[in-house]
Short mmCIF file of C-alpha atoms in Angstrom, two decimals:
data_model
loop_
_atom_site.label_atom_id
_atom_site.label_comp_id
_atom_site.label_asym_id
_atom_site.label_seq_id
_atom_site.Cartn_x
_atom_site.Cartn_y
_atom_site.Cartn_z
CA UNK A 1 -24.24 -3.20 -12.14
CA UNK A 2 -24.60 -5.84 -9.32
CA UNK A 3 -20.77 -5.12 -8.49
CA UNK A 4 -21.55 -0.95 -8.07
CA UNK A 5 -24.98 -1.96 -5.92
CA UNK A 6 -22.65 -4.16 -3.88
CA UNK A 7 -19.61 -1.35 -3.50
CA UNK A 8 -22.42 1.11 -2.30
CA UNK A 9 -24.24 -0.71 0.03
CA UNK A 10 -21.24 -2.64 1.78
CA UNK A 11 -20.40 1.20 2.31
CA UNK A 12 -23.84 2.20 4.05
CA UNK A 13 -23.15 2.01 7.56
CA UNK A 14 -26.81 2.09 8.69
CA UNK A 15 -26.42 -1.75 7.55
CA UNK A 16 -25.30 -3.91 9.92
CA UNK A 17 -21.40 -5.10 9.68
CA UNK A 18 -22.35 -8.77 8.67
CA UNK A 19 -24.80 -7.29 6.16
CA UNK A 20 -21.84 -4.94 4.74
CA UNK A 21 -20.04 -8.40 4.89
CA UNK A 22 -22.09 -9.60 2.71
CA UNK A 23 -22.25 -6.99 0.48
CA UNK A 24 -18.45 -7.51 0.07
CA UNK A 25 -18.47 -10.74 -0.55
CA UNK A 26 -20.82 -10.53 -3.27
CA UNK A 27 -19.17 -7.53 -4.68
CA UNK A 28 -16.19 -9.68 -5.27
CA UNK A 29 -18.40 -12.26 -6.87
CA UNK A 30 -19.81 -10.26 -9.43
CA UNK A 31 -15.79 -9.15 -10.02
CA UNK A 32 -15.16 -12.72 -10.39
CA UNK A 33 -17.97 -13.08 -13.23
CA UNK A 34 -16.44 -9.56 -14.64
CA UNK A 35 -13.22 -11.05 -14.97
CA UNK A 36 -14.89 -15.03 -15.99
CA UNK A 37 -16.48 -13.28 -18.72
CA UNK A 38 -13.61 -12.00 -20.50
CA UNK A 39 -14.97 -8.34 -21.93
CA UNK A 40 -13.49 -6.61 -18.85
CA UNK A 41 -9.75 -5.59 -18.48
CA UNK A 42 -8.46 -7.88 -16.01
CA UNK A 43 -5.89 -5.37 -14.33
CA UNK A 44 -9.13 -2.82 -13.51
CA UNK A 45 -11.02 -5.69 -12.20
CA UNK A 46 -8.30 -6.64 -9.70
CA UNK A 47 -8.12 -3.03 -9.12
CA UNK A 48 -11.73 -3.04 -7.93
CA UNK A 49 -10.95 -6.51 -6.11
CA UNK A 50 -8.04 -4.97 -3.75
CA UNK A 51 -10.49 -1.56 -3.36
CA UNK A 52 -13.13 -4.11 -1.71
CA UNK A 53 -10.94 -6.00 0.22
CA UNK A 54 -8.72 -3.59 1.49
CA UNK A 55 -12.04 -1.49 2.56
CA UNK A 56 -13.41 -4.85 4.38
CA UNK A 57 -10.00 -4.89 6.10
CA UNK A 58 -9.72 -1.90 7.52
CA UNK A 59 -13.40 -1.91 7.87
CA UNK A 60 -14.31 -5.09 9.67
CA UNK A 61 -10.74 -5.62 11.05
CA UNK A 62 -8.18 -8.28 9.62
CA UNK A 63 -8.97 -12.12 9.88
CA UNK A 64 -6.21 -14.46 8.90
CA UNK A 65 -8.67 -17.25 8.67
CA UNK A 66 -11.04 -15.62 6.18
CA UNK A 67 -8.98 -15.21 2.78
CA UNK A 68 -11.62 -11.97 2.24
CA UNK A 69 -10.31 -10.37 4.79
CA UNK A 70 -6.79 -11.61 5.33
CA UNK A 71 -4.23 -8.60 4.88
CA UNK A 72 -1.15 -11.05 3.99
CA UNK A 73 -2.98 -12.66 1.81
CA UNK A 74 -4.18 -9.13 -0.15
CA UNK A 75 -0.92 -8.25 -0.10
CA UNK A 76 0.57 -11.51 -1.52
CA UNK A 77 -2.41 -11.10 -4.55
CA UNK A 78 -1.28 -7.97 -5.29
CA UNK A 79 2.39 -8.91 -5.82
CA UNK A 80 2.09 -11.84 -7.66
CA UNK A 81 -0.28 -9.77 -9.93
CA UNK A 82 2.44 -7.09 -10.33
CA UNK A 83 4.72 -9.33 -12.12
CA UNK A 84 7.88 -8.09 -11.94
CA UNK A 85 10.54 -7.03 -9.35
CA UNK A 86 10.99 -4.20 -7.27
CA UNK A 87 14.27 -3.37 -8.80
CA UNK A 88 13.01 -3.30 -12.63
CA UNK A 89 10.36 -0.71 -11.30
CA UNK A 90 12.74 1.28 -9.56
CA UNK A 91 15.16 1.14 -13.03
CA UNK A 92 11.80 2.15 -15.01
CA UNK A 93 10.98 4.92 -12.82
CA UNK A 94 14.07 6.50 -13.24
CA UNK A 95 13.60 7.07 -17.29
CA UNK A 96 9.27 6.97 -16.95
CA UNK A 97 9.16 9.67 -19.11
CA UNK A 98 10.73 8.18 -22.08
CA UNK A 99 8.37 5.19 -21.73
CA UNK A 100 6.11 3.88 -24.39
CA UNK A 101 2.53 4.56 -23.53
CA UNK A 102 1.51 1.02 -22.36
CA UNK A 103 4.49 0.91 -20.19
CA UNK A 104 3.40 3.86 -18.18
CA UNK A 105 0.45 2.71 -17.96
CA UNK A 106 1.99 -0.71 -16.56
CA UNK A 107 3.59 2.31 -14.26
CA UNK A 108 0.52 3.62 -13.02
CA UNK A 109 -1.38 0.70 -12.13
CA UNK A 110 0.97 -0.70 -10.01
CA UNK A 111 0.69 2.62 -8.45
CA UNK A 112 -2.96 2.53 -7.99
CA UNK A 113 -2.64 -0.79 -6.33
CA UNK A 114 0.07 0.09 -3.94
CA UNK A 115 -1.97 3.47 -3.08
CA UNK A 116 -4.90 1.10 -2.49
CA UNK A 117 -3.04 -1.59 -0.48
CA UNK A 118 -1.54 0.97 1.89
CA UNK A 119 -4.10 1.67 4.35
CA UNK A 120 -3.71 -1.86 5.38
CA UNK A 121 -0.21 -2.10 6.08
CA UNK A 122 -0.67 -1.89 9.77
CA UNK A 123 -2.91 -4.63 10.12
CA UNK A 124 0.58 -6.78 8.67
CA UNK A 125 2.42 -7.98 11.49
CA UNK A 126 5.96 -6.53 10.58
CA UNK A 127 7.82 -9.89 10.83
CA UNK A 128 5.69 -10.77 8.19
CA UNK A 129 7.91 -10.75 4.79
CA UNK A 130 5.01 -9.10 2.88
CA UNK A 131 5.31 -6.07 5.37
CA UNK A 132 8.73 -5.83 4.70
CA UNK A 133 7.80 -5.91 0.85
CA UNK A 134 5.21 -3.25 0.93
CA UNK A 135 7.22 -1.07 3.03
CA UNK A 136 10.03 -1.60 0.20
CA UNK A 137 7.14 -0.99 -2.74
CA UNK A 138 5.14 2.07 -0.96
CA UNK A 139 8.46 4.05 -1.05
CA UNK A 140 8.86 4.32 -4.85
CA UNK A 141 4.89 5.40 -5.42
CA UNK A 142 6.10 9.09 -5.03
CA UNK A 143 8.74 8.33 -8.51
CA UNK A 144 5.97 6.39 -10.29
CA UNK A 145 3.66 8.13 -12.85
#
């Protein structure tokens, strides 16, 4: 409940932006008590996590000193989450269909968090290595399911 208050009012833009601020911050709080307490999935809680951050991002602008809203940093969470290489997705895509139902699912999520990520790709300075890695994963999200 706290985390859906936060979401909505770090959204109202009749707030001031350090108010919204803090709305995001403590939206990722209650996430972190979500995912603490151990009844919540822990892939839809990061889920909601990137949703925040990437909307403070491209909100508030990037901040390389704040990890809340550092875009290299989002981006680098999001990987190691994903757990596997680039290279195994592409293979899985290829035969998706023939996947067992968790797989796709596996599938899909890393598709929701690259569709999530991607508004903030141009706030990554592109000699950064993770721009060259979400360049390299936003071009398979059209053969995922």
């Amino acid at each position: 409940m706290i985390r859906d208050l936060s979401v909505g009012r770090m959204r109202n833009e009749d707030l001031g932006a350090d108010v919204q601020l803090r709305w995001v911050r403590l939206a990722l709080v209650a996430n972190r008590l979500k995912r603490r307490s151990g009844r919540f999935d822990a892939a839809s809680i990061l889920v909601d996590d990137v949703y925040v951050q990437v909307f403070a991002i491209y909100r508030f602008g990037p901040r390389c000193d704040d990890p809340v809203l550092d875009p290299v940093e989002t981006c680098r969470a999001v990987f190691r989450e994903i757990h596997e290489r680039l290279d195994d997705v592409v293979a899985a895509t290829k035969a998706w269909s023939s996947l067992t139902k968790q797989e796709i699912l596996r599938l899909r999520r890393i598709k929701n968090l690259l569709n999530i990520l991607a508004p903030i790709m141009q706030f990554i300075p592109q000699e950064a290595p993770e721009y060259q890695a979400l360049s390299q994963w936003l071009q398979i999200v059209p053969r995922l399911p």
